[in-house]
Short mmCIF file of C-alpha atoms and ligand atoms in Angstrom, two decimals:
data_model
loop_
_atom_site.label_atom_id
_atom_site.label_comp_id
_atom_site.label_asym_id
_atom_site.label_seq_id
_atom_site.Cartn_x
_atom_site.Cartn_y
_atom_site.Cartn_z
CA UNK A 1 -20.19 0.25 -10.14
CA UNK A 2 -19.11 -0.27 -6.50
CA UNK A 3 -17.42 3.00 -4.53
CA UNK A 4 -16.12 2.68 -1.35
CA UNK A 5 -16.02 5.98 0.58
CA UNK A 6 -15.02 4.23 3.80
CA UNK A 7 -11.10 4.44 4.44
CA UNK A 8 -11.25 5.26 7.99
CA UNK A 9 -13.51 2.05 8.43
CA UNK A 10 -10.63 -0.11 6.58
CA UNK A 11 -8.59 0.12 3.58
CA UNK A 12 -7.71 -2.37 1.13
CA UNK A 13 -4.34 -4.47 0.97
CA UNK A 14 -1.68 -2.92 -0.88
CA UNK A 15 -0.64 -5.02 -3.59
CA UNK A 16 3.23 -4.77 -2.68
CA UNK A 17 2.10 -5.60 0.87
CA UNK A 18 0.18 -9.28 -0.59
CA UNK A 19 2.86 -9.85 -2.50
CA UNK A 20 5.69 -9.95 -0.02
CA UNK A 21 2.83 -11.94 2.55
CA UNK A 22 2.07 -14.35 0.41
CA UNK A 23 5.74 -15.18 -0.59
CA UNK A 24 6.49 -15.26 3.31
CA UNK A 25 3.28 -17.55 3.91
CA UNK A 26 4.54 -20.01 1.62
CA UNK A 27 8.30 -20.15 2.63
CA UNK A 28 8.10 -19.79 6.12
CA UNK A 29 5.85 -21.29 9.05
CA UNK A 30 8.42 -22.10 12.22
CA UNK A 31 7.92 -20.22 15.61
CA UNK A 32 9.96 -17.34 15.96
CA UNK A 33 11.11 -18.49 19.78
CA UNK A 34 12.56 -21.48 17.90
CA UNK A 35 15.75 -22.03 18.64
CA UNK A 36 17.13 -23.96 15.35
CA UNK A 37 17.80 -22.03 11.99
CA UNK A 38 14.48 -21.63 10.07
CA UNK A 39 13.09 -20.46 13.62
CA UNK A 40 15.89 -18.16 13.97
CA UNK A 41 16.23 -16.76 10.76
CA UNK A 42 12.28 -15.79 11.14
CA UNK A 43 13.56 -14.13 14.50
CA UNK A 44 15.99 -12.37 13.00
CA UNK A 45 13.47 -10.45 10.04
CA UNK A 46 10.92 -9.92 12.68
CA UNK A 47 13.67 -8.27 14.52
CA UNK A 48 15.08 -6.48 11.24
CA UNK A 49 11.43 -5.31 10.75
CA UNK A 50 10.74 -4.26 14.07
CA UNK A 51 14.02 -2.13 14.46
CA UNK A 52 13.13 -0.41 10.77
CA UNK A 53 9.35 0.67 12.05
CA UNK A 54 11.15 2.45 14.78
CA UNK A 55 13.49 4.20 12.35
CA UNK A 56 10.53 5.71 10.86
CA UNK A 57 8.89 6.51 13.53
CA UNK A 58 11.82 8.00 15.31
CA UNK A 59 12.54 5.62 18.30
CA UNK A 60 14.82 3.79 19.86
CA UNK A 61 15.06 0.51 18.04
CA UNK A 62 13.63 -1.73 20.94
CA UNK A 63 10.52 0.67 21.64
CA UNK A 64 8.04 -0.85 19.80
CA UNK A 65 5.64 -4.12 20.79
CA UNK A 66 3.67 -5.70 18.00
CA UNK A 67 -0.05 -6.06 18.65
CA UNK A 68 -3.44 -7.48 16.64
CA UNK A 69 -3.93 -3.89 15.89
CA UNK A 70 -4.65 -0.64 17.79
CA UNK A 71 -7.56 -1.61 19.75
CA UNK A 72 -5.42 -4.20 21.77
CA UNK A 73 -2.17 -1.32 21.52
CA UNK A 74 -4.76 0.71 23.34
CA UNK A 75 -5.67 -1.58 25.88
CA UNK A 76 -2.00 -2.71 26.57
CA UNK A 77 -1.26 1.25 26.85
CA UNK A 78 -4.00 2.09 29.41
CA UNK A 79 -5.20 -0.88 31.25
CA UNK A 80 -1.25 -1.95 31.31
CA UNK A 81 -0.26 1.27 32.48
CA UNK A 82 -2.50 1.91 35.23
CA UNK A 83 -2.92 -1.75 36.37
CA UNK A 84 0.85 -1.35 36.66
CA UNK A 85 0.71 1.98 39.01
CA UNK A 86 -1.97 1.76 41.08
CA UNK A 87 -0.37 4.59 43.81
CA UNK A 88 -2.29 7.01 41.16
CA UNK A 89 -6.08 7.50 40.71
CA UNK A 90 -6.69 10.10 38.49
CA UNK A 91 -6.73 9.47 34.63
CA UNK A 92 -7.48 12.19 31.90
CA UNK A 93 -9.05 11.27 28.57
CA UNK A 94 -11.44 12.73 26.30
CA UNK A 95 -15.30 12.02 25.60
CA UNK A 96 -14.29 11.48 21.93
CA UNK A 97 -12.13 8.41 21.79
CA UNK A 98 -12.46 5.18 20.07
CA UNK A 99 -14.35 2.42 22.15
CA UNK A 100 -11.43 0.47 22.37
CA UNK A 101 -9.96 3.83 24.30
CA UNK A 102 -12.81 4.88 25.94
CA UNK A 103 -14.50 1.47 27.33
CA UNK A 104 -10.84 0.94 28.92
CA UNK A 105 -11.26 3.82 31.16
CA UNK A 106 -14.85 2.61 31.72
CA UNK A 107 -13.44 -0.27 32.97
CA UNK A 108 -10.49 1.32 35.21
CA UNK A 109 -12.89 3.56 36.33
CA UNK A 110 -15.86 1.38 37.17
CA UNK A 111 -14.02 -1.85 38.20
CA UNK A 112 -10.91 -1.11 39.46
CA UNK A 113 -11.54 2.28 41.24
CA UNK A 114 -9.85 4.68 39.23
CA UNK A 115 -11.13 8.18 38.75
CA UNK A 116 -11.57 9.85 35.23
CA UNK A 117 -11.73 12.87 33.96
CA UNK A 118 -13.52 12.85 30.30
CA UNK A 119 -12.56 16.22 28.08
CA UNK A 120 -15.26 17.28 25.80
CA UNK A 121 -13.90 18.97 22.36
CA UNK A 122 -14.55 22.70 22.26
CA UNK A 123 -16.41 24.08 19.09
CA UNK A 124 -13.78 23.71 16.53
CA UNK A 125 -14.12 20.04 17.60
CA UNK A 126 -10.34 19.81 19.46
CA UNK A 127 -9.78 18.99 22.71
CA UNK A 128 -7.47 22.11 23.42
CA UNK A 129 -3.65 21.43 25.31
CA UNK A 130 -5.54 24.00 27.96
CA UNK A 131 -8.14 21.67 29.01
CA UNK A 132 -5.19 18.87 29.54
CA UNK A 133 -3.62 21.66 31.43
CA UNK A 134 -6.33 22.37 33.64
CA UNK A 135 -7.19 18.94 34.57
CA UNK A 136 -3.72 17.28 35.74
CA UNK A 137 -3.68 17.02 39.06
CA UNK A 138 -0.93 15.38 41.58
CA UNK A 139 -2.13 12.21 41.22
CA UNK A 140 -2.44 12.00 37.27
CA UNK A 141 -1.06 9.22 36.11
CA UNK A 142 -2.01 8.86 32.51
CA UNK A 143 -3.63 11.33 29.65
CA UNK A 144 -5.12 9.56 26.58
CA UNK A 145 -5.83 11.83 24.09
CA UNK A 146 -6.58 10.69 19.94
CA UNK A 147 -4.61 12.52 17.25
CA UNK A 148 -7.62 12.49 14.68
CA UNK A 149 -11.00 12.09 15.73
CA UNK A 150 -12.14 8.87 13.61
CA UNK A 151 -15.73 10.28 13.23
CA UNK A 152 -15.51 13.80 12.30
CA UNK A 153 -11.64 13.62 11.28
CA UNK A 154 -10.72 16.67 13.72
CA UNK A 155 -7.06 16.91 14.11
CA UNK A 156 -5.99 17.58 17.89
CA UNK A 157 -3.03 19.51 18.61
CA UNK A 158 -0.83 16.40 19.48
CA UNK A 159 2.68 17.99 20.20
CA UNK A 160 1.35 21.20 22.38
CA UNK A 161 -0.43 18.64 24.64
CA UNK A 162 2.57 16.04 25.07
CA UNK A 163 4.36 18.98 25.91
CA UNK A 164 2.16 20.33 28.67
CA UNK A 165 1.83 16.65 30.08
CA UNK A 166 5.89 16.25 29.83
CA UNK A 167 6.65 18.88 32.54
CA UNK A 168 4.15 17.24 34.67
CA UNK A 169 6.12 14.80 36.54
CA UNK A 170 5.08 11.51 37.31
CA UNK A 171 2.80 11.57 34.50
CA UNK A 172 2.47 9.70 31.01
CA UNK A 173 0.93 10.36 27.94
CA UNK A 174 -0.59 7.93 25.23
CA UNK A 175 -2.20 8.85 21.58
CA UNK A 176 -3.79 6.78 19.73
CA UNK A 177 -2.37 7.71 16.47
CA UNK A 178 -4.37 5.35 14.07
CA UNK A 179 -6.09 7.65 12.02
CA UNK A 180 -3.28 10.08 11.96
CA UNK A 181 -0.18 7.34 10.40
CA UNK A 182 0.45 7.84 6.81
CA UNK A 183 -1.57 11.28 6.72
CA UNK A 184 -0.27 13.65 9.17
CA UNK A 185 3.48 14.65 10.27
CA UNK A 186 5.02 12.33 12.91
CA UNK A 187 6.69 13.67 15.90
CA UNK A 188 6.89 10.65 18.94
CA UNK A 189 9.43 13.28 20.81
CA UNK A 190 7.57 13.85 23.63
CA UNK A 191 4.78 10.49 23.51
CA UNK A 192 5.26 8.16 25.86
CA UNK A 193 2.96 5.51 23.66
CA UNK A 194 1.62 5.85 20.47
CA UNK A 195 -1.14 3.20 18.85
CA UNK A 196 -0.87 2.30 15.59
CA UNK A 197 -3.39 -0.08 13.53
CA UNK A 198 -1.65 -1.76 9.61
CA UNK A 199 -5.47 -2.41 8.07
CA UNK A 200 -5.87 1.40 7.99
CA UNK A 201 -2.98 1.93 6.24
CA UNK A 202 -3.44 -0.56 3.51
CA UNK A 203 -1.83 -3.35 5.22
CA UNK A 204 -2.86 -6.86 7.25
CA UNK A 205 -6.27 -6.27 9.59
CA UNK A 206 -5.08 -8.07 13.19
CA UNK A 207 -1.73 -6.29 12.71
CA UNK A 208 -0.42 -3.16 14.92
CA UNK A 209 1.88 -1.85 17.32
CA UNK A 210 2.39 0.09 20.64
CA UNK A 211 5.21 2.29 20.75
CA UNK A 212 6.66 2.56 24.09
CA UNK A 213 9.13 4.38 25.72
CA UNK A 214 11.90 2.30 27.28
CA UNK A 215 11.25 3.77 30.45
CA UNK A 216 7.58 2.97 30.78
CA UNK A 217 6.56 0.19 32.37
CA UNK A 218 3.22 -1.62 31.80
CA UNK A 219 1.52 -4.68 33.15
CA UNK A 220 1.11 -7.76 30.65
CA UNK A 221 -2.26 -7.81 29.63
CA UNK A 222 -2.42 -11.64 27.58
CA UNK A 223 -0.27 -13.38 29.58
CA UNK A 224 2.17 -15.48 28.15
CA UNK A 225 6.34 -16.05 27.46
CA UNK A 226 9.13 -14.10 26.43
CA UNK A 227 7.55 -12.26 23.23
CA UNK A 228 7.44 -9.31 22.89
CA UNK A 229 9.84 -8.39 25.92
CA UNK A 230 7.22 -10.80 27.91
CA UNK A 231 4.64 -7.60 27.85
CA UNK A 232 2.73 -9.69 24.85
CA UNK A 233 2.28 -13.18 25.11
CA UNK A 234 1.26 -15.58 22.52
CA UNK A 235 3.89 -16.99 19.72
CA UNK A 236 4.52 -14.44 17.66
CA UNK A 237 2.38 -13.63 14.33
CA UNK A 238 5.80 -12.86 12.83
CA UNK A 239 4.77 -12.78 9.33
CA UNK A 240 2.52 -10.13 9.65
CA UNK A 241 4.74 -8.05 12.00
CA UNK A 242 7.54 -8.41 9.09
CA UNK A 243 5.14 -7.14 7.08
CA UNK A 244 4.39 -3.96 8.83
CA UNK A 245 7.27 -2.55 8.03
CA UNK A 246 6.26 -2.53 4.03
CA UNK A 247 3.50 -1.31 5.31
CA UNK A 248 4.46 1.68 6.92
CA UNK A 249 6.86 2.45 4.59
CA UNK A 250 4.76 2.31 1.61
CA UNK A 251 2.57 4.66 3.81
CA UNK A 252 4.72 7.38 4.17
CA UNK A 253 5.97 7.28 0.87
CA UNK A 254 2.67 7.97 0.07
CA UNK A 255 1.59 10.07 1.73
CA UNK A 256 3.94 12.80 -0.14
CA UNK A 257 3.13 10.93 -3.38
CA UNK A 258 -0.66 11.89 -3.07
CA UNK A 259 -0.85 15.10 -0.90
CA UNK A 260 -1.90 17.07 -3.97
CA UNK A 261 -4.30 14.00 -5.40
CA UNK A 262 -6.07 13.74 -2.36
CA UNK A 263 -6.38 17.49 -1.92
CA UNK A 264 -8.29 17.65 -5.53
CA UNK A 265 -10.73 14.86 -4.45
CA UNK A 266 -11.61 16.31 -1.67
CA UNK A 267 -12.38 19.66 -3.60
CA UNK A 268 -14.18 17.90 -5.65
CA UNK A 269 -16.13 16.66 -2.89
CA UNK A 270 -16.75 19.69 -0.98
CA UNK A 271 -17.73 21.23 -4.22
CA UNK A 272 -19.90 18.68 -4.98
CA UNK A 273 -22.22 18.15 -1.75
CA UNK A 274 -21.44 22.01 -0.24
CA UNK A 275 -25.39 22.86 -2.21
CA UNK A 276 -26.97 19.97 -1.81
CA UNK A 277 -26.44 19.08 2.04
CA UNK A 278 -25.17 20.30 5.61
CA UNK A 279 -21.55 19.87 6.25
CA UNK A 280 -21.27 19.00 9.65
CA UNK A 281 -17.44 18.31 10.10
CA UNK A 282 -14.65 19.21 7.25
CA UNK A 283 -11.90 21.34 9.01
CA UNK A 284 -9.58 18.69 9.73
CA UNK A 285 -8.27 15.38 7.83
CA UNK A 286 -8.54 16.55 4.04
CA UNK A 287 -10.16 12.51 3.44
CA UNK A 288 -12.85 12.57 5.79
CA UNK A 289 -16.18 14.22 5.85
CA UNK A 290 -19.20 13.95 8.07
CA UNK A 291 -22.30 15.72 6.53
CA UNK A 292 -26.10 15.68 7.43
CA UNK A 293 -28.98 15.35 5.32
CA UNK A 294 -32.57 15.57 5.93
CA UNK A 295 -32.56 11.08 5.35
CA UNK A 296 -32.05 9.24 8.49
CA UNK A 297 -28.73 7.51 8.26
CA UNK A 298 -29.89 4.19 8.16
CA UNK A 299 -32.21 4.62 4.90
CA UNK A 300 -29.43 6.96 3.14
CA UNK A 301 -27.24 3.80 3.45
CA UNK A 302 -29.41 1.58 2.39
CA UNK A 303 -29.65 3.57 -0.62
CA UNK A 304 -26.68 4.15 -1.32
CA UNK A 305 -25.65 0.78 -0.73
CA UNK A 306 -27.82 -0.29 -3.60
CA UNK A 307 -26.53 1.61 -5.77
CA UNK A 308 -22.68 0.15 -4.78
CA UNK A 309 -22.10 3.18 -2.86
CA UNK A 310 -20.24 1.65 0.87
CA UNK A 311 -20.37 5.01 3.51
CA UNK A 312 -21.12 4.71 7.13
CA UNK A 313 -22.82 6.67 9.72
CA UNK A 314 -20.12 6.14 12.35
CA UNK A 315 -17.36 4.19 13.93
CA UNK A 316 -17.34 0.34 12.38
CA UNK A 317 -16.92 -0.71 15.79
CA UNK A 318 -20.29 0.67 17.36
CA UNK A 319 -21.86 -0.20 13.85
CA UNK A 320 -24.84 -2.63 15.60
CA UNK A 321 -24.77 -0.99 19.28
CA UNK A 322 -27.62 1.40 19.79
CA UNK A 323 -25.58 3.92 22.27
CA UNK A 324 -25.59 7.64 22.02
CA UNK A 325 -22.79 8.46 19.07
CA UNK A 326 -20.04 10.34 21.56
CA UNK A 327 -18.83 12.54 19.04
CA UNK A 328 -21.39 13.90 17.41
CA UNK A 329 -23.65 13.84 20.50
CA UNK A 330 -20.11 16.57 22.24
CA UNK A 331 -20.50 18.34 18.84
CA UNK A 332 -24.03 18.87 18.88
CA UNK A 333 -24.39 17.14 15.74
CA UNK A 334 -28.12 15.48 14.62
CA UNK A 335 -26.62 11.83 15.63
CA UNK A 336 -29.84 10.62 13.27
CA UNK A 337 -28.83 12.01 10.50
CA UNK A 338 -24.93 11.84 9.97
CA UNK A 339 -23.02 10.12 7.28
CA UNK A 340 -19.18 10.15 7.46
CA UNK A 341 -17.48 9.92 3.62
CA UNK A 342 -13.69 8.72 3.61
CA UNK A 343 -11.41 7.99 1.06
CA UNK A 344 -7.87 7.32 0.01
CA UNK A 345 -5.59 7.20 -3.22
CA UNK A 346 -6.76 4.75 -4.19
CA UNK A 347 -10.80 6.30 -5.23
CA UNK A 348 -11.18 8.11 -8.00
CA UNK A 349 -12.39 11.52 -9.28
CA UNK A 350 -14.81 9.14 -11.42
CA UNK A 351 -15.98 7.47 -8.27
CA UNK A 352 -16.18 10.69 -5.78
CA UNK A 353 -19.15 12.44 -8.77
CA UNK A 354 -20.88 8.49 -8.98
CA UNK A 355 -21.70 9.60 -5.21
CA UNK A 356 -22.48 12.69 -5.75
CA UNK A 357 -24.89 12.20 -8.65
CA UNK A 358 -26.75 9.09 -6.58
CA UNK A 359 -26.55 11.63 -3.49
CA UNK A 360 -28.48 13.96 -5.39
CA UNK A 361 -30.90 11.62 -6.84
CA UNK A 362 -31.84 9.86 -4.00
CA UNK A 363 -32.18 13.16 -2.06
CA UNK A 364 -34.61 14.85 -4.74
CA UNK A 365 -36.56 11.16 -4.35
CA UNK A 366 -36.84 11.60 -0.81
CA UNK A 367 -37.69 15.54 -0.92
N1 LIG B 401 -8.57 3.84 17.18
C1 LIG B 401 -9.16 4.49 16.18
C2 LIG B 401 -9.15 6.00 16.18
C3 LIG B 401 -9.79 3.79 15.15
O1 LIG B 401 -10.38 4.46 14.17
C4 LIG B 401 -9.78 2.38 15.18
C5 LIG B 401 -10.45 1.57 14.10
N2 LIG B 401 -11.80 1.84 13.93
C6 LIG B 401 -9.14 1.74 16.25
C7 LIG B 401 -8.53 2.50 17.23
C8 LIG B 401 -9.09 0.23 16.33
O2 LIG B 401 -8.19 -0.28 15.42
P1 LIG B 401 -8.10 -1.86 15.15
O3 LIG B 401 -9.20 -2.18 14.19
O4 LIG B 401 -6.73 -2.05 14.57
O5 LIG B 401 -8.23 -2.55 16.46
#
């Protein structure tokens, strides 16, 4: 039997979502800047699909720039931003973020003379919409602060802290909403940008977006033509942006559809492992758990993983770098010894006891 407990890693590709790629793939392959019929008419849906994604999300129609995925949205929404105002030094972020988050600031900070402040989360694991408060300064030109926390799934308080940041003028605030779209509530009101990645949602991997408010104005950072309002260069992976819009609605249908499901398997989960190890981390996304056991986290995977079970210890992206795990390390969690379990409709209850019988099992073993 193979489980995969690993939805905040990836997911896997709706089968609506295939379907309407593949029929795509095989009808259509012209460039979207194309100025004769079959390029226009791809135009045209990419257009269609762009102005729908913004429906949902509750923007204007033209505030949204397709990317490979949120690691480049990320990059465009920091590095662009502050590359593009360089009258203001001081950034705010938090200790917490994804790599592709925090290693920009690294980089503004380290190569290009920027100064950062880094929030640390407080015990509950949030960074609080006082600590935003305390740091803005004059010269603040940019917050970056995650909605979910992609290793401990803590939810920050995302609409108190664009608030606080709105009625300080002169400066913007990103999210990176990745782990958030399809689970939580959306409200882009008072976001400047927002990063969004499709492969978490069940959709395309190298498929995302930036929202961004008309008014903000960011520096290219692939340099190219006229896509993507010439902020994106690069002919246009049309296809897959057309299909982003499936995506994301499929998403949020679902995410009514299986409120309730997903609230049982993670009962069942809790339930299941609250005995038999340490929960480090469950007080925010209901499909995401980080728990310690007395295994290192290498060997528990490894044993798990032959038995078909796929969990990780942390972030995919840090997966084979040996640096200090910036979550856990903040939380004061036993880095060592951390597993983080995810899932998604699409496990089962079946599936969520196969882990916790093996759990058990290999822990007696190891005892
Ligand atoms: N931000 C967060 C919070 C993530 O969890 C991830 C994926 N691990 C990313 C950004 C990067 O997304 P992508 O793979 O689409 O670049």
């Amino acid at each position: 039997m193979k489980v995969y407990l690993d939805a905040v890693s990836t997911t896997s590709v709706d089968p609506q979502v295939l379907e309407t790629y593949q029929k795509l793939l095989n009808e259509y392959y012209c460039n979207s800047d194309a100025l004769y019929d079959d390029g226009v008419a791809i135009y045209d849906m990419q257009e269609k699909a762009r102005a729908l994604i913004c429906k949902m999300l509750g923007v204007r129609k033209d505030e949204l720039i397709f990317t490979s995925g949120a690691s480049e949205a990320n990059s465009l929404a920091i590095k662009g931003l502050a590359l593009k105002h360089r009258d203001k030094k001081h950034l705010i972020t938090s200790i917490y973020e994804h790599s592709s988050v925090h290693n920009g600031f690294k980089q503004l900070e380290e190569d290009f003379g920027f100064e950062v402040t880094y929030l640390e989360p407080d015990e509950e694991g949030h960074i609080t919409p006082e600590a935003v408060k305390n740091a803005l300064r004059n010269d603040t030109l940019l917050v970056s602060i995650m909605q979910v926390n992609n290793e401990i799934g803590a939810v920050n308080d995302i609409e108190a802290i664009a608030k606080i940041v709105k009625k300080h003028p002169g400066t913007y605030f990103h999210c990176d909403m990745t782990q958030g779209l399809g689970k939580l509530d959306l409200d882009l009101s008072n976001i400047d940008m927002a990063s969004f990645s499709a492969h978490k949602i069940h959709g395309l991997k190298g498929s995302g977006a930036l929202m961004k408010k008309e008014f903000v104005q960011l520096m290219p950072i692939i340099s190219g033509g006229q896509q993507e309002y010439s902020i994106r260069g690069g002919t246009s992976n049309s296809l897959v942006n057309i299909v982003l819009a499936r995506t994301l609605r499929i998403a949020l249908e679902n995410k009514e559809k299986y409120h309730d499901y997903l609230m049982e398997l993670h009962d069942q989960l809790h339930d299941g492992l609250k005995d038999i190890v340490k929960i480090n981390y469950d007080k925010g996304l209901i499909t995401l758990m980080n728990i310690d056991t007395p295994i290192p986290s290498e060997v528990l995977l490894n044993a798990l993983n032959e038995r078909g079970i796929m969990v990780s210890s942390k972030s995919t992206c840090g997966s084979r770098k040996n640096e200090i795990n910036r979550t856990l390390h903040y939380m004061g969690y036993d880095e060592d010894h951390a597993i983080r379990i995810s899932f998604d409709y699409t496990n089962t209850e079946e599936e969520i006891d196969y882990f916790i019988k093996n759990l058990k099992e290999i822990l007696d073993q190891y005892a």
